[in-house]
Short mmCIF file of N, CA and C in Angstrom, two decimals:
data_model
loop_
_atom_site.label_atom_id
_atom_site.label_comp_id
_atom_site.label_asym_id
_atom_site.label_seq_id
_atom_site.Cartn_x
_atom_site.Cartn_y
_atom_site.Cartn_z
N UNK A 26 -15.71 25.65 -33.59
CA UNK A 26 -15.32 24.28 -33.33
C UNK A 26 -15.85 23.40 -34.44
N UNK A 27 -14.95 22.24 -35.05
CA UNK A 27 -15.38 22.02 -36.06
C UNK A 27 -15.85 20.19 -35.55
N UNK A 28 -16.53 19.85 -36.43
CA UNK A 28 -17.95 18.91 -36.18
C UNK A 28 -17.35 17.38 -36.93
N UNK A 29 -16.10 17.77 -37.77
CA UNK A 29 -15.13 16.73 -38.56
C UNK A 29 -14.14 16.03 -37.67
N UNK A 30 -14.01 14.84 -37.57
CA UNK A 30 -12.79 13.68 -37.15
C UNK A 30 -11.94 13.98 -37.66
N UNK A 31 -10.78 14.46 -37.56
CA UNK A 31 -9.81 14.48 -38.28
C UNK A 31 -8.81 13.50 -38.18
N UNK A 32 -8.98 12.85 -36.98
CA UNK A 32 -7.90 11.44 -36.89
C UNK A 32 -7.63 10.71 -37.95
N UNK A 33 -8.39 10.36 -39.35
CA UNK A 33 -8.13 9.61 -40.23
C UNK A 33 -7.46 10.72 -41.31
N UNK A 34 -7.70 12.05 -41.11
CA UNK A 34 -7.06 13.00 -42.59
C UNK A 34 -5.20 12.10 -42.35
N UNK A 35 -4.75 12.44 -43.35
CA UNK A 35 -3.34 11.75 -43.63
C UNK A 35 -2.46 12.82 -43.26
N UNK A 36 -2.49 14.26 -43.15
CA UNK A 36 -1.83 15.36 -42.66
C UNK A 36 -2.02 15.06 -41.21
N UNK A 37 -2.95 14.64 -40.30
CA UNK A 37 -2.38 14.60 -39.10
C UNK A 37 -2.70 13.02 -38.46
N UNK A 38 -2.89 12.27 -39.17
CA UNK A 38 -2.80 10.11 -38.82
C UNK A 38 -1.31 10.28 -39.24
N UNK A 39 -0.15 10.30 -38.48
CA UNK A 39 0.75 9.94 -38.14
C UNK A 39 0.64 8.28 -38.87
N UNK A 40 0.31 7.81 -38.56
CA UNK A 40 0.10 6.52 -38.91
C UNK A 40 0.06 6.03 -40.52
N UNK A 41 -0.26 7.22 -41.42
CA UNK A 41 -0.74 6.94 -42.87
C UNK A 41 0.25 7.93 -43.56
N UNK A 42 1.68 8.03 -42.58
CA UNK A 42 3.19 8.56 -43.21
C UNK A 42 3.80 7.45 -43.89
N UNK A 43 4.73 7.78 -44.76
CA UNK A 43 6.10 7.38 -44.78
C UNK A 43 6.90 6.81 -43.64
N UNK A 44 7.58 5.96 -44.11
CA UNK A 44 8.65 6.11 -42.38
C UNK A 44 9.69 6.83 -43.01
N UNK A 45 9.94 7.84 -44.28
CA UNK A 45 10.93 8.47 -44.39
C UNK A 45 10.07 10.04 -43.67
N UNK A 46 9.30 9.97 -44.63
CA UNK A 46 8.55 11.38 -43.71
C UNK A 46 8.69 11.53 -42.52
N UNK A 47 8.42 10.62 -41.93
CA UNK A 47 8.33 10.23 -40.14
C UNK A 47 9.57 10.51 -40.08
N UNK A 48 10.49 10.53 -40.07
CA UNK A 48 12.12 10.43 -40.09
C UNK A 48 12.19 11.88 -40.01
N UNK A 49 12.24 12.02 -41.25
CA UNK A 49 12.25 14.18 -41.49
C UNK A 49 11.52 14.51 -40.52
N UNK A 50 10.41 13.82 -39.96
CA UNK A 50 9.92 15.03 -38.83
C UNK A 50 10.47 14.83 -37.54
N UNK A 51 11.13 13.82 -37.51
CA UNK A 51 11.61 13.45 -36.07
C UNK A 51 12.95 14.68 -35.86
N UNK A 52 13.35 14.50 -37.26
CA UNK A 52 14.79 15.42 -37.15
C UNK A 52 14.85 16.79 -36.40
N UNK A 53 13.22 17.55 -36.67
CA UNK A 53 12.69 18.66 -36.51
C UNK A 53 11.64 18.89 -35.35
N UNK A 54 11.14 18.09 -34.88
CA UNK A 54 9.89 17.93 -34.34
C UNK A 54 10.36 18.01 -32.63
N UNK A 55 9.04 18.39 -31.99
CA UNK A 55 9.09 19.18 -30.80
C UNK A 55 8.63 17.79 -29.79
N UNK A 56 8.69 18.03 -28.75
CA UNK A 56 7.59 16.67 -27.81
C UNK A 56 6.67 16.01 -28.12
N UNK A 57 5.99 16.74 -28.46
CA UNK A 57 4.66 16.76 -28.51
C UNK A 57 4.57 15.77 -29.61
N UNK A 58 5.16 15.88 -30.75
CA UNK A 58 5.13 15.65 -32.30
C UNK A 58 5.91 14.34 -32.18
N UNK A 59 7.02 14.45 -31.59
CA UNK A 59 7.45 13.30 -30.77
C UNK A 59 6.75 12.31 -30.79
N UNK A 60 6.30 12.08 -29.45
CA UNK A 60 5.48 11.58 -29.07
C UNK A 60 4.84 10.52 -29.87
N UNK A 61 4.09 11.50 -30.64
CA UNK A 61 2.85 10.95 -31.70
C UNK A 61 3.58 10.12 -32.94
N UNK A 62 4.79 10.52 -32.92
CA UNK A 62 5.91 9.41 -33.95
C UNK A 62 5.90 8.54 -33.56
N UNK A 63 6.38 8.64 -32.30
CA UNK A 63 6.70 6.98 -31.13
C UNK A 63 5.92 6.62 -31.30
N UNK A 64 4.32 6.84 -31.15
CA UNK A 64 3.83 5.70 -30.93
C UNK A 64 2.90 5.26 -32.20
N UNK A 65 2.79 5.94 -33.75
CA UNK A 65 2.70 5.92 -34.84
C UNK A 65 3.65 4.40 -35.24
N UNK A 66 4.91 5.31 -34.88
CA UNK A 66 6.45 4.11 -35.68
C UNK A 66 5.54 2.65 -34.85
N UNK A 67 5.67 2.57 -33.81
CA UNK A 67 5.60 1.24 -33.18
C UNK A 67 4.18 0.48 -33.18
N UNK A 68 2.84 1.23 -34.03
CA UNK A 68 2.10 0.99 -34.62
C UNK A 68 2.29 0.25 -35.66
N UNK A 69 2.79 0.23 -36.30
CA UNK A 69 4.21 -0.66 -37.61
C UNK A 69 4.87 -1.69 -37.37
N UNK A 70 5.39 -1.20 -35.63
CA UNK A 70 6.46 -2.63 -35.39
C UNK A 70 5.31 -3.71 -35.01
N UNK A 71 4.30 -3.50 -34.87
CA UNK A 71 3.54 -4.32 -34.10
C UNK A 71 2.44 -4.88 -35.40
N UNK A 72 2.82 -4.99 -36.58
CA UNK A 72 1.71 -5.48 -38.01
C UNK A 72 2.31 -6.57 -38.14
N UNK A 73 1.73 -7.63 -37.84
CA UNK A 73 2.40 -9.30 -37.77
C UNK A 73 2.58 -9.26 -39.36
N UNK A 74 1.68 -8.74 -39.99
CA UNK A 74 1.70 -8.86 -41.62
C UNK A 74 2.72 -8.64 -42.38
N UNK A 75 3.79 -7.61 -41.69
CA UNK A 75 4.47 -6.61 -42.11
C UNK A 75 5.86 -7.71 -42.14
N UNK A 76 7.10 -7.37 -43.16
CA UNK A 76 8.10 -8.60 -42.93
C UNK A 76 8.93 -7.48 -41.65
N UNK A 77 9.91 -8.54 -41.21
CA UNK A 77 10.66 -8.36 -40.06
C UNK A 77 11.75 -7.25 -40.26
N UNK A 78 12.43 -7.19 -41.45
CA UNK A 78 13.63 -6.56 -41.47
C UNK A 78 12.44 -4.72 -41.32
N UNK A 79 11.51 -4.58 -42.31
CA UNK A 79 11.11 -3.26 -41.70
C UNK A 79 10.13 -3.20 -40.66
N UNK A 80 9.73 -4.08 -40.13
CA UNK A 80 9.24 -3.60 -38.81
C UNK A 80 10.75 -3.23 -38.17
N UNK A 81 11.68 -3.89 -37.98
CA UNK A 81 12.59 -3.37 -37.20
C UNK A 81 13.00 -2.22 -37.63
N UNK A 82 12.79 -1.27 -38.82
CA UNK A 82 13.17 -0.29 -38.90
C UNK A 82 12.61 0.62 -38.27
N UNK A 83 11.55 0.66 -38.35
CA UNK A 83 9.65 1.16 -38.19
C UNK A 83 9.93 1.19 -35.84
N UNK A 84 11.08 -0.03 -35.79
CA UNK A 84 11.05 0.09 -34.26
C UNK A 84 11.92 0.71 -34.06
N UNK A 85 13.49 0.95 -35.31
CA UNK A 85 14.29 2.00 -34.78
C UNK A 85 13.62 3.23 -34.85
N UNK A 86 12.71 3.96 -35.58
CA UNK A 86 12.50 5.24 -35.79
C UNK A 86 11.90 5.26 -34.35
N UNK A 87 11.00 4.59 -33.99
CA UNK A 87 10.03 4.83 -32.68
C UNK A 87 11.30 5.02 -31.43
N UNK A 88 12.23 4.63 -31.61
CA UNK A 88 13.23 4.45 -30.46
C UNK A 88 13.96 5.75 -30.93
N UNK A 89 14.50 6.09 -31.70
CA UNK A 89 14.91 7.28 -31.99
C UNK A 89 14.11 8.77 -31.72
N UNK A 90 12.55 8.59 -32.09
CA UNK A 90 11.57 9.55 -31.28
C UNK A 90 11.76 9.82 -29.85
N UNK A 91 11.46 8.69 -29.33
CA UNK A 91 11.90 8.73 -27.89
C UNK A 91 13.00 9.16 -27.20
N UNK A 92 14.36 8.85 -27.58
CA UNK A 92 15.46 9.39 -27.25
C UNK A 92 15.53 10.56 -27.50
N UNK A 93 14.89 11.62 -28.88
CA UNK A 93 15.10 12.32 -28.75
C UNK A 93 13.97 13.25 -28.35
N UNK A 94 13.56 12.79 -27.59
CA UNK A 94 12.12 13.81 -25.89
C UNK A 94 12.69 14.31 -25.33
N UNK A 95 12.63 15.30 -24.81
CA UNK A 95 13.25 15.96 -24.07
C UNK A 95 14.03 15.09 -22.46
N UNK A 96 12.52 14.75 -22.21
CA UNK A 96 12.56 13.63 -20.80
C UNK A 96 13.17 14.42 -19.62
N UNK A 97 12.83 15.93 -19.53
CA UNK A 97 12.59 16.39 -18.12
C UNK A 97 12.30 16.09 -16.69
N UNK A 98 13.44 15.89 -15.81
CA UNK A 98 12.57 15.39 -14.76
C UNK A 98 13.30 13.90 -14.95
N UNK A 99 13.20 12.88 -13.53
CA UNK A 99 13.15 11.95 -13.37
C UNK A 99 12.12 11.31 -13.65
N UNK A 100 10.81 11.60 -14.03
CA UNK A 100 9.60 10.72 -14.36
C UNK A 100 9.85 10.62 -15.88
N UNK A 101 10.49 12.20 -16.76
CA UNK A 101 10.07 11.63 -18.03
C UNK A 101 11.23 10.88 -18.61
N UNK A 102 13.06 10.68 -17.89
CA UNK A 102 13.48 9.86 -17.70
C UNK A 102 13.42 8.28 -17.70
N UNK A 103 12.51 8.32 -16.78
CA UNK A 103 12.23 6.71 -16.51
C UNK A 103 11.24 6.39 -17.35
N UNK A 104 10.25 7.38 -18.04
CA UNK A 104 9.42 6.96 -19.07
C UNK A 104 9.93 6.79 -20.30
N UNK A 105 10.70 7.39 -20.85
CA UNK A 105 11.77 7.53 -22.31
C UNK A 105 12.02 5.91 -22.13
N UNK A 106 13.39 5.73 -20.73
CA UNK A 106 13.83 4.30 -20.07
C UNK A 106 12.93 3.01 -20.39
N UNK A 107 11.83 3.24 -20.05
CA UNK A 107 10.85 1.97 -19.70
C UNK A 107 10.14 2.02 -21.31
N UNK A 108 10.21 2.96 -22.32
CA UNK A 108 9.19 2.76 -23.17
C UNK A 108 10.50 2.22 -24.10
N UNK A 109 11.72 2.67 -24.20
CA UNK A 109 12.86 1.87 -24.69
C UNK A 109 13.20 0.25 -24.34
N UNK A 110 13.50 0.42 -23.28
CA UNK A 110 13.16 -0.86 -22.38
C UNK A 110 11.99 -2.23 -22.92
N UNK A 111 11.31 -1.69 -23.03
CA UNK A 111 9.72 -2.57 -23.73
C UNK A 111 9.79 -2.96 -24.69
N UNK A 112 9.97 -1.58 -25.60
CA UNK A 112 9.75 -2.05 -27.01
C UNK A 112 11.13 -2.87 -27.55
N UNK A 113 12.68 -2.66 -27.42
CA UNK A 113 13.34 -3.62 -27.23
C UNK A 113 13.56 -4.86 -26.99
N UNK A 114 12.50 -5.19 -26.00
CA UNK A 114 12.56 -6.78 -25.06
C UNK A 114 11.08 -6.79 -26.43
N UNK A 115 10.36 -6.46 -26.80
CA UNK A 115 9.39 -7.24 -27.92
C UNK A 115 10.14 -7.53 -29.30
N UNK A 116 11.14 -6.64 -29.31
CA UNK A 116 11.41 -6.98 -30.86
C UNK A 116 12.32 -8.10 -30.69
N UNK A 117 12.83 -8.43 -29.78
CA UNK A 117 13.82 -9.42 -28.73
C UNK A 117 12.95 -10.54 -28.79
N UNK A 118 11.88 -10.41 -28.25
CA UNK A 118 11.00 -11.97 -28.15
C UNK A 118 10.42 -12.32 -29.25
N UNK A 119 9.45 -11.02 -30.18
CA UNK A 119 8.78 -11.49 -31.31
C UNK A 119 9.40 -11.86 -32.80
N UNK A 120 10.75 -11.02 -32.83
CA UNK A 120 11.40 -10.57 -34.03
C UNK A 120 13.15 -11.92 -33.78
N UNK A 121 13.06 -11.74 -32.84
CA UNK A 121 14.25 -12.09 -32.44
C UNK A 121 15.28 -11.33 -32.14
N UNK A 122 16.62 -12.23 -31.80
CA UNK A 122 17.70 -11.09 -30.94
C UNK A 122 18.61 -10.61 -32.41
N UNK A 123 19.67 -9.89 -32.22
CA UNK A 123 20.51 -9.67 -33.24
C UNK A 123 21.71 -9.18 -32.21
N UNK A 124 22.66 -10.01 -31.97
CA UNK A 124 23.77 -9.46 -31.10
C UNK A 124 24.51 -8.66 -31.70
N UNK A 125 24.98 -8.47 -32.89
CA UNK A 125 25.21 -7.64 -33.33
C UNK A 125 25.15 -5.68 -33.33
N UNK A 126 23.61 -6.06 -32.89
CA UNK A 126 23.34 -4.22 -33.06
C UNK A 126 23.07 -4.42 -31.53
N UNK A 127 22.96 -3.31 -31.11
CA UNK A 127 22.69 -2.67 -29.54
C UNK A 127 21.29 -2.58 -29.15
N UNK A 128 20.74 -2.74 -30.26
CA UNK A 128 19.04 -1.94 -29.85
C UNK A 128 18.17 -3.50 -29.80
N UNK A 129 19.10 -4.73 -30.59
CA UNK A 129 18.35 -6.14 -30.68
C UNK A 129 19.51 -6.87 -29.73
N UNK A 130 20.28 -6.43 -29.25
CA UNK A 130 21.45 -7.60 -27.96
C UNK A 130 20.66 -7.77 -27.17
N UNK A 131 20.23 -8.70 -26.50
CA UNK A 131 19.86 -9.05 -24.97
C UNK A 131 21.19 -8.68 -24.45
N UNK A 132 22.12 -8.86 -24.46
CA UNK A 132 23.30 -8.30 -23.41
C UNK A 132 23.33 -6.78 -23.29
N UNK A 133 23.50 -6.61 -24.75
CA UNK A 133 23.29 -4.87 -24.51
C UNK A 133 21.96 -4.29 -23.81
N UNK A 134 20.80 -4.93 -24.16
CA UNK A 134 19.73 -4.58 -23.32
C UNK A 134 19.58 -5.02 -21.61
N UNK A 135 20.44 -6.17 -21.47
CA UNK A 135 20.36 -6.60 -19.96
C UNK A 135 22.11 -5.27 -19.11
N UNK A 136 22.62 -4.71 -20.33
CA UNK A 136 23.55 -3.57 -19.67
C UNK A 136 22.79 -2.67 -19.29
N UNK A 137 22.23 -2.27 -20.40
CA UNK A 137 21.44 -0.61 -20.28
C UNK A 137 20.06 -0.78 -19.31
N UNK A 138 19.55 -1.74 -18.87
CA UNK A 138 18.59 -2.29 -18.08
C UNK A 138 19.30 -1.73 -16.68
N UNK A 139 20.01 -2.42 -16.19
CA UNK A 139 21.01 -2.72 -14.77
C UNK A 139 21.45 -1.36 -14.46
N UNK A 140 21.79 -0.67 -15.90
CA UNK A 140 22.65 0.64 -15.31
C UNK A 140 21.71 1.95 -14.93
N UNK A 141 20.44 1.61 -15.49
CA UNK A 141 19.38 2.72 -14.69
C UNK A 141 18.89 2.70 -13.26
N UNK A 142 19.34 1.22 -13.36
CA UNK A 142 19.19 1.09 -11.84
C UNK A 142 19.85 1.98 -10.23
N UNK A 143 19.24 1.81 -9.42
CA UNK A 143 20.22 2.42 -8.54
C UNK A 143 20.36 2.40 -7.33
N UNK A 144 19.40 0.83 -7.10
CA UNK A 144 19.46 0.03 -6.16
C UNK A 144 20.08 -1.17 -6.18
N UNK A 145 20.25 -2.43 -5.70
CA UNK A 145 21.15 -3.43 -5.93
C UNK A 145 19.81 -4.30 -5.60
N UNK A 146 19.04 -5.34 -5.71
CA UNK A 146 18.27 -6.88 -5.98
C UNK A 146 18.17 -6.75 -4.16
N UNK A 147 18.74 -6.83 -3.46
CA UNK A 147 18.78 -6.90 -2.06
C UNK A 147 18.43 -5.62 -1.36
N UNK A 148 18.81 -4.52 -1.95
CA UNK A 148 18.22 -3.42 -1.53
C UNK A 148 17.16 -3.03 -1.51
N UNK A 149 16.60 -3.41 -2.81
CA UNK A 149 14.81 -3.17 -3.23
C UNK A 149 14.32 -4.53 -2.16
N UNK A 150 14.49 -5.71 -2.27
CA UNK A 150 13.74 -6.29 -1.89
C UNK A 150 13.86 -6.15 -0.61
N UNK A 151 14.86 -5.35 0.60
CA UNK A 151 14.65 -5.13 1.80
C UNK A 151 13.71 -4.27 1.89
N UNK A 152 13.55 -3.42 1.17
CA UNK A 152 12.75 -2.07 1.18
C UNK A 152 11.73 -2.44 1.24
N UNK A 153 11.15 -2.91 -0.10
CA UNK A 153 9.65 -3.27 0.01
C UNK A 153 9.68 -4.28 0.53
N UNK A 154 9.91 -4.98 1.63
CA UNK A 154 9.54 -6.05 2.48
C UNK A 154 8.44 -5.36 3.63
N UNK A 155 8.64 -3.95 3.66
CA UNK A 155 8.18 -2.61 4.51
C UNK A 155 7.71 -1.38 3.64
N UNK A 156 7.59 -1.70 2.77
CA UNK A 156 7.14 -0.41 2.31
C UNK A 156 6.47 0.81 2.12
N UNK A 157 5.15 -0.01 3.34
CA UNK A 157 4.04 0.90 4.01
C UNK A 157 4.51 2.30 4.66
N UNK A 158 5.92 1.68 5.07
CA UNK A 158 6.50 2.32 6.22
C UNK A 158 7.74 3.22 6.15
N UNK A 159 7.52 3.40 4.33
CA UNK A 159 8.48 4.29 4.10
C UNK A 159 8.06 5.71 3.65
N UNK A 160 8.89 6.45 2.97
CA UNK A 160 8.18 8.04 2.65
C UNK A 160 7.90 7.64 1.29
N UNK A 161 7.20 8.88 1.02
CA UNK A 161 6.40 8.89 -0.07
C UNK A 161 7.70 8.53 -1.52
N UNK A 162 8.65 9.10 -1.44
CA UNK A 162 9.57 9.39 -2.19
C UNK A 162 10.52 7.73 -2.63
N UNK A 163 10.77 7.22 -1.00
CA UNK A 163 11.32 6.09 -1.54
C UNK A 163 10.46 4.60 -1.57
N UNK A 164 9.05 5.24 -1.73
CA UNK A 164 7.76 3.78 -1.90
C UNK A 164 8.14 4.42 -4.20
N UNK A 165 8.51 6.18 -4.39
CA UNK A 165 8.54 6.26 -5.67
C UNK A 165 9.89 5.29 -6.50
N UNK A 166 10.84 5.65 -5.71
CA UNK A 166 12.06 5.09 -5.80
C UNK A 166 12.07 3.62 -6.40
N UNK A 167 10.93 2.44 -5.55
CA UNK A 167 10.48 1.42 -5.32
C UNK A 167 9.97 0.61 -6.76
N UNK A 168 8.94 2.00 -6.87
CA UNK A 168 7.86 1.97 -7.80
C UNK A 168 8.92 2.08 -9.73
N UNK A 169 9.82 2.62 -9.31
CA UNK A 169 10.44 3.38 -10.47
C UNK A 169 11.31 1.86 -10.90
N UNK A 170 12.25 1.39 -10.13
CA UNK A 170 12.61 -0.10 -10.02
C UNK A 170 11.53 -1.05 -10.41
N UNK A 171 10.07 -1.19 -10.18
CA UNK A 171 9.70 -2.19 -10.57
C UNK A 171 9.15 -1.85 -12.36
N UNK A 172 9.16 -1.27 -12.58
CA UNK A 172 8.92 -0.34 -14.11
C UNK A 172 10.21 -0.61 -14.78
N UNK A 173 11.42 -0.37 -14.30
CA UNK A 173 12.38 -0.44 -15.07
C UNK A 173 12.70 -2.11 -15.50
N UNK A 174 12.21 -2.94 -14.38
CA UNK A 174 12.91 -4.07 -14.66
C UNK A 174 11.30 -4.90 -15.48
N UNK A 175 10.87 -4.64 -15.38
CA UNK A 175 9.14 -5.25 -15.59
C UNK A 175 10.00 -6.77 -16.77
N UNK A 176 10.94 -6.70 -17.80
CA UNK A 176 10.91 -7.16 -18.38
C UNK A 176 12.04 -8.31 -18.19
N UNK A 177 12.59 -8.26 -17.13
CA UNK A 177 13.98 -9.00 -17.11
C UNK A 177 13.75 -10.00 -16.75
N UNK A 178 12.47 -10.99 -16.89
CA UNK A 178 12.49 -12.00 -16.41
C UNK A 178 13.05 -12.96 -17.87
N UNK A 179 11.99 -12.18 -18.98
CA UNK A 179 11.43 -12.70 -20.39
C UNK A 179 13.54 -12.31 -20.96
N UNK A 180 13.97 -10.94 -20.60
CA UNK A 180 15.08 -11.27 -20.90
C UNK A 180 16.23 -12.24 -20.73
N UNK A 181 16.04 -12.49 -19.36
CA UNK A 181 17.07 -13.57 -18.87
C UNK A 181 17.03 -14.76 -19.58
N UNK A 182 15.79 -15.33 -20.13
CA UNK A 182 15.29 -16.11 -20.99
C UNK A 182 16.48 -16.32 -21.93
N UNK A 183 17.14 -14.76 -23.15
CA UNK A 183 17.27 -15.03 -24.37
C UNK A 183 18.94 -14.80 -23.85
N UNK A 184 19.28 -15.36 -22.57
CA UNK A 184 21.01 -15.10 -22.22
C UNK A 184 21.20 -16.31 -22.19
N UNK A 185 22.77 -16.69 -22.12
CA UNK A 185 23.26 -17.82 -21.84
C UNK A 185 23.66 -17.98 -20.13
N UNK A 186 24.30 -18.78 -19.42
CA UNK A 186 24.45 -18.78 -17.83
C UNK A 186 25.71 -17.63 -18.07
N UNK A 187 25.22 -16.64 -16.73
CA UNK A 187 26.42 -15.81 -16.57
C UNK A 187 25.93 -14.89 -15.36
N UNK A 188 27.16 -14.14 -15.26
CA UNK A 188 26.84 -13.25 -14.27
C UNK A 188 25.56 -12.40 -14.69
N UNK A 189 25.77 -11.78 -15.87
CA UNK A 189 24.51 -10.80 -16.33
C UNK A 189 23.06 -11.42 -16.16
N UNK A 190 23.10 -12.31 -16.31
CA UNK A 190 21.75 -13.39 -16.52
C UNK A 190 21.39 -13.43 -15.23
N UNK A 191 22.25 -13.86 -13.93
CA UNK A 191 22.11 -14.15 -12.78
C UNK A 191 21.30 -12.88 -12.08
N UNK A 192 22.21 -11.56 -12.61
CA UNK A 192 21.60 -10.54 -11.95
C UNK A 192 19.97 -10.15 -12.20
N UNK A 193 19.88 -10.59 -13.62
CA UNK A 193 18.35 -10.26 -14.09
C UNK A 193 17.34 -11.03 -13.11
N UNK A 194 17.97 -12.44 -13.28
CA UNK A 194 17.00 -12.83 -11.94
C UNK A 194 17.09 -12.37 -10.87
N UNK A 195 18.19 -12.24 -10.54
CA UNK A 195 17.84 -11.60 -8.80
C UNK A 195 16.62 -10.44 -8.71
N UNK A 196 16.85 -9.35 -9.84
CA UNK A 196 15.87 -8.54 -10.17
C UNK A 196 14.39 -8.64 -10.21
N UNK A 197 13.95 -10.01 -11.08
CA UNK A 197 13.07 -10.85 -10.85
C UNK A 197 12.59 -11.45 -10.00
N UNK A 198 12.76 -12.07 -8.79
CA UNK A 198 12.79 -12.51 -7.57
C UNK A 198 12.57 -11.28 -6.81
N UNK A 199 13.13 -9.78 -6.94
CA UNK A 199 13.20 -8.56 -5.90
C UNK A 199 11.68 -8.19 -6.37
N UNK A 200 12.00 -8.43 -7.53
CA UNK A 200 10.42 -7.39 -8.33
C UNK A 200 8.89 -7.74 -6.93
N UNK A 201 8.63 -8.75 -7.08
CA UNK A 201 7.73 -9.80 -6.16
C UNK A 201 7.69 -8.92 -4.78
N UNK A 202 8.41 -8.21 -4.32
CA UNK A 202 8.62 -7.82 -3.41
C UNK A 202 8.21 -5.93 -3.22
N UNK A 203 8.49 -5.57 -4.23
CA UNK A 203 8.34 -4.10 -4.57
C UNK A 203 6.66 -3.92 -5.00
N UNK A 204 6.12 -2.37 -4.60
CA UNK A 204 4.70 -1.80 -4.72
C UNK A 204 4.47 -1.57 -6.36
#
């Protein structure tokens, strides 16, 4: 067992890559390696120092890591979901929107938000009005809804009046209600 830190060597600080390197390994790279991209890249998106056009690049690679996780399972699903979800709604608030691309729309992000859903604003908030008193499975159900939406308040923010906007709040208003 060796007695050396290796977190700072540059062969394995993810962090002290290229973002083309980072790129080539994403192309190739397993979960695990994954992983450690995602959250390397978005180490980058998050350097106030850094100008805007490549942090947003630095946030596509991290979003591209992620999508391509395996995400087994409904948990690692909703984790892929919610860590997409996040880092989106920051580059949205800090960077600004870009309607144009899909990954900076608040509309496109208030679509792909809504459609993971799989309850309706009235459903969740009947639920957890009781939630003590449900099974283990749909207090998870509950739990999985308030994760997905965590951000739709700050989104509704960057919409104009509309149906889409309306629904985010309702979401917002249900959230209050859910474990």
């Amino acid at each position: 067992m060796s007695n050396t830190d290796d977190s700072h060597d540059p062969l394995t600080d993810l962090s002290t890559w290229t973002i083309e390197r980072l790129q080539a390994l994403v192309a190739v790279a397993g979960d695990r390696q994954l992983e450690a991209v995602r959250v390397a890249a978005q180490g980058h998106v998050y350097d106030f120092g850094g100008p805007s056009d490549l942090r947003r690049r630095w946030a596509k690679l991290s979003l591209w890591a992620n999508g391509r996780m395996s995400g087994e399972g409904s948990a690692g699903r909703e984790r892929k979901a919610q860590n997409n979800f996040m880092l989106r709604m920051w580059v949205i608030d800090q960077l600004g929107p870009i309607a144009e691309d899909l990954d900076w729309s608040p509309e496109a992000l208030a679509t792909h938000t809504l459609f993971e859903l799989s309850l309706t604003p009235h459903q969740a908030r009947a639920l957890g009005g009781h939630w003590a008193e449900l099974s283990i499975d749909q207090i998870s159900e509950l739990r999985r809804h308030k994760n997905l939406t965590a951000h739709v308040e700050r989104l509704a923010a960057h919409l104009q009046p509309s149906a889409l906007r309306d629904q985010l709040l309702e979401w917002a208003q249900a959230r209050r209600y859910l474990p």
